[in-house]
């Protein structure tokens, strides 16, 4: 009897796990599904959380305000496992084949590049608000609302140069975000007359950088520049100090959890990022920050801000298409972005997209003091 | 020469970390024959519980570590009692148990961010002190890793060779059928192996959290390294598991003396392939099996 019951119980258990209650605004046939390709697992899961929160908040607001000509927006999230290109391509196929999405908000360079080939083939527009590889520009159907790595790298290298550094070492991830940014950084530094003494790369899941740090220390640079991100950045900064690299450190990323991991070692670290200020008095910023705080009980990172405004960007284009009676397709959204190009921004004012797929946004340089980033300067 | 000495020191630190992973997984694998992927969860749990007790509850550091280690041992035994033992009783194959273990790992790993958040955690309050010996740099945490690992390895070897329970564990690992025939309580000894292995890996997790912080996927790579260490050191050999870990760490560190550092992982796995091709039973596998029989 027990043996006969077992398969039935297993089936029941699977049904219980598979069953999900219908959402408040259950999917209707004419809902518009917008895809997202995010880091929902792995080392960069924090990014996935912030990005999805920003986009979901925007979708909720848009739907409350009547949606796209009465049609509701539904968000479907694919997981690229914190930068795995294969996972990115596979999830992109799922979004395209199962949900027929006209637009996908992507993140991380490698999965965005992997998804891009599918996007071109299937006519889906990609909006990247997180990946920073310079290879993401000049691509059909791909728009970047985050500053590319070469822009922020040049900004921080200028700071290093002004601080008196002439000989640098670089450490970065062995993927497009790291390699392509390093190419631009190397060229910029050499053009200024500086010297790149050594370059160290690391793999996706690396947590031990002792060998890299030994090589960096013995190269005796004036400064260490890193294009690392996620929790890895904190580990790199900590291990640099642990293994005797005492020179100033510069980068193009910062997360609060980096302070948790690096502790005192992160003091004095300077970085350049998209300038988003939660304390800004600009009404658009305050409206977003207050709504985000009310919903998630935490301050938004600039990643949340990017995906919030990315969702609005897509919605604005879809609304314009609906008004003109045109079908909502990836190609039409892409054409509409080309036409409008200037969108309201929670950074304040307008966000202008360039025809090469890059964005014009303010860059800010911060220094970490007492575990908190302090604004040093900002540029456009 | 300067770089060689630093890489050598790095190799000893990394190798010690891997040795602890290897021997903790090895004692479970060598005694029970279980490919215990869920060991990764116990490793992560050790780190998270210690941080929770120390940083959140404000318990003293030693007490926090003790709570984490005891809890890890209990969880290790519970995994054996609730999953592996019933499966073995129903004649499940090693492959089925391996898949179940992998399933436990995936499910529990996915649950961790729900309870503890997705961001990295640290043992706030435990200060890292840099130490330099001439051209060689390391920290007090690295020193603690090396000393703790080899003290634990030494202690475990003494336990296995000089105590009744230890000898019984070796006997079960060597020939479980014969051990049962002579009256050893196999079920109890399996639980003992899980308790010891889990307690040891929790210590590894705590040391890692002190060094680079804790994050919810930290166990996955650790358990792969642990399995590599056991294969390399020799299946059936307890000390070989530690030796295998040390060898992998040294190889990964020293081999990049003249190679780009992104080759580190490739070298680690490449070493395993070469050694296994030349010595399919690993460094000490054959020797120990013969002496046990």
XYZ file of C-alpha atoms in Angstrom:
673
model
C 0.000 0.000 0.000
C 2.859 2.312 0.989
C 4.569 1.674 -2.341
C 1.382 2.487 -4.265
C 0.878 5.654 -2.303
C 4.411 6.938 -2.822
C 4.057 8.039 -6.470
C 0.694 9.662 -5.710
C 2.206 11.566 -2.772
C 5.165 12.625 -4.926
C 2.790 13.894 -7.609
C 0.763 15.778 -5.019
C 3.924 17.322 -3.573
C 5.018 18.452 -7.044
C 1.602 19.969 -7.666
C 1.731 21.825 -4.353
C 5.173 23.243 -5.188
C 4.182 24.061 -8.755
C 0.951 25.814 -7.753
C 1.233 29.548 -7.301
C -1.577 31.886 -6.355
C -2.734 34.214 -9.101
C -1.136 37.654 -8.838
C -3.285 40.644 -7.899
C -3.598 41.585 -11.552
C -3.506 38.130 -13.113
C -2.142 37.883 -16.630
C -4.607 38.629 -19.363
C -4.215 37.669 -22.950
C -3.384 41.220 -23.994
C -0.814 41.933 -21.255
C 2.523 43.150 -22.563
C 5.368 41.049 -21.222
C 8.687 42.850 -20.757
C 11.678 40.576 -20.162
C 14.600 41.094 -17.819
C 17.937 39.275 -17.842
C 19.369 39.635 -14.361
C 21.719 38.045 -11.848
C 19.096 36.267 -9.738
C 21.623 33.768 -8.346
C 25.379 33.567 -7.837
C 27.878 36.152 -6.652
C 26.036 39.127 -8.139
C 22.595 38.332 -6.705
C 22.462 41.761 -4.999
C 22.494 43.425 -8.409
C 19.568 41.268 -9.513
C 17.619 42.251 -6.439
C 18.177 46.001 -6.878
C 17.573 45.977 -10.621
C 14.384 43.917 -10.429
C 13.066 46.063 -7.565
C 13.542 49.237 -9.607
C 11.884 47.804 -12.716
C 8.993 46.178 -10.820
C 8.265 49.430 -9.002
C 8.104 51.262 -12.336
C 5.860 48.584 -13.878
C 3.533 48.774 -10.882
C 3.288 52.557 -11.187
C 2.699 52.372 -14.942
C -0.040 49.771 -14.494
C -1.725 51.789 -11.746
C -1.774 54.748 -14.115
C -3.624 52.736 -16.746
C -0.831 50.754 -18.383
C -0.110 51.017 -22.089
C -3.389 52.125 -23.616
C -5.227 49.913 -21.132
C -2.885 46.954 -21.483
C -0.980 45.944 -18.373
C 2.781 45.430 -18.258
C 3.978 42.124 -16.869
C 7.635 41.527 -16.072
C 9.271 38.148 -16.694
C 12.754 37.712 -15.241
C 15.450 35.396 -16.622
C 18.503 34.472 -14.511
C 21.950 34.672 -16.119
C 23.574 33.430 -12.902
C 25.733 36.510 -12.363
C 27.326 36.865 -15.753
C 27.194 33.429 -17.377
C 26.883 34.054 -21.128
C 25.389 30.607 -21.824
C 22.733 31.077 -19.157
C 22.025 34.528 -20.585
C 21.466 33.172 -24.106
C 19.318 30.317 -22.839
C 17.122 32.641 -20.748
C 16.864 35.095 -23.636
C 15.545 32.280 -25.838
C 12.979 31.427 -23.170
C 11.819 35.035 -22.951
C 11.538 35.310 -26.722
C 10.005 31.914 -27.484
C 7.673 31.523 -24.518
C 6.674 35.107 -23.732
C 7.287 36.805 -27.111
C 8.772 39.830 -25.385
C 9.325 42.952 -27.533
C 11.933 44.340 -25.111
C 14.366 42.945 -22.560
C 16.120 44.918 -19.826
C 19.526 43.254 -19.568
C 22.468 43.416 -17.192
C 26.124 42.319 -17.129
C 28.225 42.488 -20.286
C 28.745 38.823 -21.197
C 25.058 37.744 -21.007
C 23.953 40.948 -22.749
C 26.347 40.266 -25.618
C 25.162 36.650 -25.743
C 21.520 37.751 -25.812
C 22.232 40.372 -28.452
C 22.598 37.905 -31.341
C 19.159 36.465 -30.505
C 17.709 39.964 -30.130
C 18.850 40.960 -33.624
C 17.564 37.742 -35.166
C 14.178 37.973 -33.443
C 13.714 41.744 -33.504
C 13.816 42.383 -29.755
C 15.153 45.622 -28.313
C 17.644 45.382 -25.431
C 18.074 48.074 -22.786
C 21.191 47.520 -20.688
C 21.352 49.451 -17.440
C 24.119 47.491 -15.724
C 26.790 46.011 -18.028
C 29.670 48.326 -18.861
C 31.813 46.669 -21.562
C 32.744 49.101 -24.358
C 31.789 46.237 -26.720
C 28.137 46.973 -25.912
C 28.108 50.104 -28.018
C 27.285 50.429 -31.713
C 25.074 47.338 -31.659
C 21.762 47.103 -33.444
C 18.754 47.017 -31.062
C 21.001 47.560 -28.004
C 20.786 50.714 -25.888
C 22.876 51.348 -22.789
C 21.570 53.509 -19.989
C 24.639 52.913 -17.869
C 27.918 54.610 -18.622
C 30.267 52.202 -20.331
C 33.431 51.126 -18.539
C 35.720 53.187 -20.742
C 33.907 56.383 -19.702
C 34.109 55.684 -15.963
C 37.615 54.191 -16.290
C 38.883 57.360 -17.961
C 37.262 59.466 -15.239
C 38.944 57.513 -12.438
C 42.294 57.278 -14.248
C 42.285 61.053 -14.540
C 41.859 61.200 -10.760
C 44.765 58.765 -10.305
C 46.879 60.872 -12.659
C 45.988 64.046 -10.766
C 46.938 62.248 -7.527
C 50.426 61.777 -8.978
C 50.307 58.157 -10.121
C 52.339 57.427 -13.258
C 52.942 53.662 -13.034
C 49.865 51.514 -12.445
C 48.817 47.875 -12.217
C 45.339 46.759 -13.243
C 43.270 43.811 -12.034
C 40.024 42.827 -13.727
C 37.692 39.943 -14.482
C 38.555 37.740 -17.442
C 35.369 38.631 -19.350
C 34.231 41.401 -21.734
C 33.490 43.831 -18.874
C 37.070 43.569 -17.657
C 39.056 42.945 -20.825
C 37.419 45.634 -22.979
C 37.536 48.228 -20.223
C 41.217 47.437 -19.668
C 41.917 47.966 -23.386
C 40.392 51.456 -23.237
C 42.097 52.225 -19.913
C 45.508 51.091 -21.167
C 45.228 53.269 -24.266
C 44.106 56.287 -22.215
C 46.909 55.862 -19.675
C 49.623 55.432 -22.296
C 48.316 58.447 -24.192
C 48.810 60.492 -21.049
C 52.386 59.243 -20.808
C 51.800 56.780 -17.973
C 53.052 53.212 -17.692
C 51.013 50.038 -17.113
C 53.391 47.776 -15.199
C 51.197 44.703 -14.916
C 47.705 43.439 -15.628
C 46.150 40.608 -13.648
C 42.955 38.786 -14.607
C 40.713 36.528 -12.565
C 37.911 34.070 -13.246
C 34.182 34.269 -12.538
C 34.098 32.478 -9.164
C 37.563 33.482 -7.926
C 37.888 34.407 -4.255
C 41.631 34.043 -3.799
C 43.797 36.765 -5.293
C 46.970 36.125 -3.329
C 48.984 35.208 -6.431
C 47.802 38.285 -8.321
C 48.638 40.475 -5.350
C 52.149 39.013 -5.087
C 52.793 39.973 -8.700
C 51.261 43.424 -8.269
C 53.253 44.213 -5.114
C 56.510 43.175 -6.704
C 55.797 45.326 -9.778
C 55.929 48.307 -7.376
C 53.230 50.486 -8.986
C 52.153 53.949 -7.819
C 48.500 52.856 -7.864
C 46.298 49.800 -8.286
C 43.299 50.168 -10.609
C 40.547 47.554 -10.549
C 37.571 47.000 -12.821
C 36.133 44.424 -10.453
C 32.532 44.430 -9.282
C 30.101 42.525 -7.018
C 31.433 41.108 -3.755
C 34.710 40.302 -5.517
C 35.666 43.979 -5.377
C 35.676 43.940 -1.569
C 37.757 40.762 -1.477
C 40.286 42.213 -3.945
C 40.676 45.394 -1.908
C 41.078 43.422 1.318
C 43.555 40.942 -0.129
C 45.588 43.744 -1.706
C 46.217 45.150 1.772
C 46.620 41.673 3.313
C 49.412 40.858 0.890
C 51.293 44.110 1.244
C 49.919 46.208 -1.654
C 49.845 49.560 0.118
C 49.440 51.941 -2.840
C 46.195 53.905 -3.440
C 43.394 51.951 -5.100
C 40.971 53.140 -7.760
C 37.945 51.520 -9.377
C 34.660 51.968 -11.208
C 32.294 50.272 -8.786
C 31.277 50.319 -5.153
C 28.707 48.355 -3.161
C 27.895 48.691 0.544
C 28.742 45.002 1.012
C 32.300 45.744 -0.157
C 32.775 47.648 3.107
C 31.442 44.660 5.047
C 34.035 42.377 3.456
C 37.020 44.728 3.103
C 36.633 46.505 6.454
C 39.282 49.163 7.052
C 41.167 48.162 3.904
C 38.620 50.021 1.770
C 39.385 53.391 3.411
C 40.702 55.806 0.800
C 39.467 53.764 -2.170
C 38.349 56.115 -4.960
C 35.814 55.186 -7.614
C 33.896 56.713 -10.511
C 30.271 55.690 -11.190
C 27.031 57.022 -12.641
C 26.085 59.845 -10.331
C 22.869 58.995 -8.526
C 22.268 60.789 -5.249
C 19.461 59.598 -2.957
C 19.648 62.903 -1.084
C 19.159 64.976 -4.209
C 16.429 67.602 -3.918
C 15.445 67.155 -7.573
C 11.682 66.330 -7.525
C 11.990 63.349 -9.956
C 14.702 61.824 -7.768
C 12.758 62.380 -4.575
C 9.577 60.893 -6.052
C 11.463 57.738 -7.020
C 13.461 57.502 -3.780
C 10.332 57.911 -1.627
C 8.345 55.342 -3.614
C 11.269 52.889 -3.472
C 11.740 53.374 0.271
C 8.018 52.915 0.892
C 7.905 49.668 -1.069
C 11.222 48.056 -0.138
C 12.173 49.775 3.145
C 15.684 50.570 1.919
C 17.476 53.244 -0.105
C 17.810 52.597 -3.827
C 21.232 52.029 -5.421
C 21.865 53.622 -8.801
C 21.170 50.201 -10.336
C 17.610 50.353 -9.031
C 17.328 53.875 -10.457
C 18.609 52.760 -13.874
C 16.117 49.909 -14.245
C 13.276 52.049 -12.888
C 13.865 54.611 -15.607
C 14.587 51.896 -18.195
C 11.107 50.472 -17.629
C 9.630 53.963 -18.031
C 11.712 54.450 -21.184
C 10.237 51.311 -22.757
C 6.744 52.235 -21.539
C 7.019 55.758 -22.994
C 7.970 54.296 -26.367
C 5.134 51.755 -26.231
C 2.623 54.458 -25.293
C 3.794 56.578 -28.234
C 3.443 53.572 -30.560
C -0.052 52.804 -29.225
C -1.057 56.417 -29.758
C 0.095 56.206 -33.364
C -1.714 52.897 -33.795
C 1.512 51.044 -34.511
C 2.086 47.504 -33.239
C 4.301 47.077 -30.189
C 7.294 45.224 -31.565
C 10.985 45.335 -30.734
C 11.790 46.997 -34.058
C 9.165 49.695 -33.488
C 10.349 50.357 -29.921
C 13.906 50.646 -31.231
C 12.782 53.115 -33.906
C 10.880 55.127 -31.310
C 13.962 55.316 -29.045
C 15.930 56.648 -32.036
C 13.222 59.210 -32.595
C 12.766 60.380 -28.976
C 16.285 59.804 -27.570
C 15.745 62.134 -24.640
C 13.799 60.655 -21.703
C 12.892 61.850 -18.205
C 15.531 60.722 -15.713
C 15.415 60.099 -11.975
C 18.966 61.461 -11.937
C 17.282 64.802 -12.609
C 16.461 66.391 -15.927
C 16.708 64.274 -19.048
C 18.691 61.184 -19.998
C 19.945 61.452 -23.546
C 20.758 58.353 -25.559
C 23.366 58.729 -28.277
C 22.914 57.036 -31.644
C 25.854 54.698 -30.915
C 23.814 53.243 -28.040
C 25.613 55.053 -25.214
C 24.067 57.431 -22.725
C 24.951 60.909 -21.589
C 24.832 60.981 -17.811
C 26.743 62.668 -15.008
C 29.794 60.795 -13.645
C 30.733 61.175 -10.023
C 34.001 60.386 -8.269
C 33.743 59.262 -4.664
C 36.242 58.390 -1.953
C 35.458 55.929 0.840
C 35.922 57.447 4.292
C 34.657 55.851 7.524
C 33.076 53.122 5.431
C 30.905 55.531 3.425
C 31.348 57.024 -0.047
C 31.918 60.785 -0.080
C 31.544 62.809 -3.253
C 34.848 64.210 -4.513
C 33.715 65.706 -7.801
C 31.337 65.169 -10.679
C 31.472 65.679 -14.418
C 29.121 65.181 -17.365
C 63.322 34.905 -5.485
C 61.129 37.432 -3.704
C 58.094 36.398 -5.730
C 58.842 32.704 -5.263
C 58.871 33.085 -1.476
C 55.577 34.999 -1.533
C 53.966 32.431 -3.845
C 55.275 29.636 -1.612
C 53.690 31.279 1.430
C 50.465 31.808 -0.537
C 50.576 28.131 -1.516
C 50.896 27.017 2.103
C 47.958 29.236 3.133
C 45.741 28.177 0.226
C 46.891 24.550 0.530
C 46.034 24.501 4.231
C 42.560 25.848 3.482
C 42.079 23.099 0.897
C 43.596 20.461 3.178
C 40.941 21.158 5.800
C 38.225 20.957 3.159
C 39.740 17.738 1.821
C 40.081 15.906 5.122
C 36.627 16.990 6.330
C 35.013 15.639 3.172
C 37.420 12.703 3.063
C 36.444 11.309 6.453
C 32.808 11.130 5.332
C 33.603 9.755 1.899
C 36.225 7.258 3.065
C 34.054 5.872 5.866
C 30.572 5.936 4.330
C 31.301 6.018 0.601
C 28.821 8.896 0.256
C 29.554 11.577 -2.322
C 28.344 14.225 0.096
C 27.741 17.351 -2.032
C 25.599 18.818 0.744
C 28.853 19.231 2.694
C 28.874 22.643 0.967
C 25.801 23.638 2.948
C 27.386 22.642 6.252
C 30.456 24.731 5.341
C 28.287 27.775 4.583
C 26.133 27.147 7.638
C 29.201 27.115 9.893
C 30.204 30.550 8.627
C 26.702 32.041 8.769
C 25.858 30.729 12.242
C 29.163 31.969 13.682
C 28.550 35.421 12.157
C 24.957 35.450 13.386
C 25.974 34.528 16.938
C 28.951 36.886 17.046
C 27.838 39.921 15.035
C 24.056 39.815 15.578
C 23.542 38.160 18.964
C 26.756 39.593 20.402
C 27.951 36.290 21.865
C 31.690 35.981 22.588
C 33.765 34.878 19.601
C 34.722 31.473 21.038
C 31.142 30.713 22.052
C 29.887 31.737 18.585
C 32.369 29.417 16.909
C 31.484 26.592 19.283
C 27.763 26.984 18.611
C 28.429 26.983 14.838
C 30.613 23.880 15.002
C 28.163 21.917 17.185
C 25.218 22.939 15.015
C 27.132 21.962 11.883
C 27.857 18.529 13.360
C 24.166 18.097 14.183
C 23.098 19.182 10.689
C 25.627 16.802 9.123
C 24.222 13.927 11.185
C 20.643 14.967 10.361
C 21.391 14.837 6.640
C 22.673 11.278 7.146
C 19.689 10.268 9.322
C 16.968 11.886 7.206
C 18.270 11.291 3.694
C 21.252 9.012 3.132
C 20.580 6.291 5.694
C 16.962 5.627 4.579
C 18.111 5.600 0.971
C 20.902 3.120 1.671
C 18.399 0.935 3.550
C 16.281 0.865 0.394
C 19.333 -0.108 -1.675
C 19.642 3.248 -3.435
C 22.648 3.425 -5.720
C 25.582 5.765 -5.061
C 24.443 7.833 -8.027
C 20.953 8.294 -6.536
C 22.461 9.398 -3.240
C 24.802 11.778 -5.069
C 21.879 13.365 -6.926
C 19.925 13.672 -3.674
C 22.903 15.352 -2.063
C 23.151 17.764 -4.973
C 19.430 18.440 -4.613
C 19.832 19.261 -0.914
C 22.659 21.627 -1.793
C 20.639 23.478 -4.447
C 17.484 23.747 -2.329
C 19.191 24.895 0.879
C 21.547 27.255 -0.978
C 18.541 28.928 -2.581
C 16.890 29.335 0.823
C 19.859 31.065 2.488
C 19.329 34.489 0.823
C 15.703 34.441 2.006
C 16.740 34.190 5.650
C 20.110 35.963 5.689
C 19.903 38.229 2.615
C 21.947 37.990 -0.553
C 24.802 40.297 0.405
C 28.129 39.118 1.801
C 28.422 38.971 5.586
C 31.495 39.442 7.696
C 32.703 38.688 11.205
C 32.720 42.388 12.076
C 35.001 42.949 15.035
C 37.553 40.313 14.105
C 40.497 42.449 13.006
C 42.904 41.426 10.266
C 46.501 42.186 11.278
C 49.108 42.232 8.504
C 52.338 40.346 9.231
C 55.521 40.611 7.162
C 58.475 38.239 7.338
C 61.056 39.916 5.152
C 59.581 39.957 1.640
C 56.664 37.677 2.566
C 53.303 39.146 3.545
C 50.346 37.443 5.183
C 47.859 38.112 7.996
C 46.945 36.798 11.425
C 43.894 35.111 9.834
C 46.135 33.270 7.350
C 48.340 32.130 10.213
C 45.247 30.946 12.090
C 44.156 29.006 8.996
C 47.477 27.186 8.710
C 47.852 26.408 12.422
C 44.209 25.351 12.893
C 44.221 23.125 9.824
C 47.329 21.163 10.691
C 46.383 20.941 14.381
C 43.036 19.466 13.320
C 44.679 17.121 10.816
C 47.139 15.960 13.486
C 44.348 15.555 16.029
C 42.194 13.578 13.634
C 45.059 11.285 12.651
C 45.798 10.633 16.330
C 42.104 9.931 16.941
C 41.936 7.516 13.996
C 45.069 5.614 15.013
C 45.012 5.631 18.793
C 41.391 5.477 19.868
C 38.907 2.628 19.711
C 36.308 4.694 17.810
C 38.967 5.956 15.410
C 40.199 2.462 14.640
C 36.586 1.373 14.156
C 36.070 4.213 11.650
C 39.122 3.089 9.691
C 37.899 -0.488 9.754
C 34.463 0.493 8.422
C 36.073 2.595 5.713
C 38.315 -0.275 4.754
C 35.706 -3.047 4.705
C 32.186 -2.275 5.969
C 30.917 -5.864 5.579
C 33.767 -7.301 7.619
C 33.363 -4.533 10.181
C 29.680 -5.439 10.567
C 30.538 -9.118 10.923
C 32.905 -8.393 13.831
C 30.124 -6.493 15.573
C 30.862 -2.848 14.867
C 27.812 -0.594 14.879
C 28.012 0.703 11.320
C 25.124 3.151 11.685
C 26.687 4.790 14.738
C 30.090 4.999 13.058
C 28.584 6.581 9.948
C 27.013 9.219 12.178
C 30.358 9.773 13.887
C 32.044 10.300 10.515
C 29.379 12.844 9.521
C 29.694 14.627 12.864
C 33.500 14.893 12.675
C 33.559 15.890 8.984
C 30.809 18.470 9.451
C 32.424 19.985 12.552
C 35.747 20.262 10.727
C 34.274 21.866 7.627
C 32.381 24.353 9.782
C 35.724 25.459 11.229
C 36.932 25.902 7.645
C 33.842 27.983 6.883
C 34.394 30.203 9.928
C 38.045 30.779 9.009
C 37.022 31.638 5.462
C 34.377 34.065 6.712
C 37.033 35.773 8.831
C 39.256 36.070 5.771
C 37.008 36.984 2.827
C 33.520 37.210 4.352
C 30.666 34.746 3.934
C 28.312 34.538 0.994
C 25.611 32.042 0.289
C 27.346 30.223 -2.608
C 30.693 29.911 -0.830
C 30.275 26.176 -0.268
C 29.893 25.093 -3.873
C 33.465 25.748 -4.941
C 34.696 24.481 -1.571
C 33.075 21.066 -1.983
C 34.521 20.686 -5.486
C 37.994 21.451 -4.135
C 37.374 18.990 -1.278
C 36.432 16.201 -3.688
C 39.482 17.006 -5.826
C 41.700 16.818 -2.754
C 40.341 13.380 -1.847
C 40.763 12.034 -5.378
C 44.276 13.412 -5.595
C 45.356 12.347 -2.117
C 43.966 8.870 -2.571
C 40.528 7.456 -1.912
C 40.592 5.555 1.357
C 43.441 7.587 2.793
C 42.513 10.108 5.469
C 45.875 11.860 5.550
C 45.988 11.677 1.753
C 42.881 13.918 1.618
C 44.745 16.655 3.493
C 47.862 16.105 1.440
C 45.830 16.341 -1.769
C 44.414 19.688 -0.646
C 47.853 21.029 0.208
C 49.183 19.863 -3.160
C 46.372 21.590 -5.099
C 46.910 24.845 -3.213
C 50.680 24.749 -3.746
C 50.294 23.852 -7.429
C 47.774 26.633 -8.039
C 49.963 29.188 -6.352
C 53.464 28.227 -7.508
C 52.620 27.361 -11.084
C 51.650 30.922 -11.935
C 55.203 32.043 -11.151
C 55.788 32.118 -14.883
C 52.193 31.989 -16.129
C 49.342 34.525 -16.223
C 47.285 34.327 -13.039
C 44.000 33.543 -14.829
C 45.433 30.033 -15.402
C 45.155 29.192 -11.703
C 41.957 27.122 -11.836
C 43.019 25.404 -15.058
C 46.244 24.385 -13.348
C 44.346 23.080 -10.322
C 42.129 20.825 -12.427
C 44.976 20.002 -14.835
C 47.056 18.734 -11.914
C 44.197 16.465 -10.883
C 43.862 15.027 -14.388
C 47.602 14.374 -14.740
C 48.003 12.780 -11.295
C 44.894 10.613 -11.675
C 46.056 9.492 -15.122
C 49.432 8.470 -13.709
C 48.170 7.166 -10.341
C 44.456 6.311 -10.559
C 44.259 5.754 -6.771
C 45.878 9.090 -5.969
C 49.019 9.676 -3.892
C 48.296 7.416 -0.935
C 45.217 5.471 -2.037
C 46.836 2.144 -2.913
C 49.174 2.016 0.044
C 46.516 2.607 2.668
C 44.041 0.143 1.179
C 46.696 -2.588 1.257
C 47.623 -1.944 4.894
C 43.972 -1.827 5.974
C 43.284 -5.243 4.429
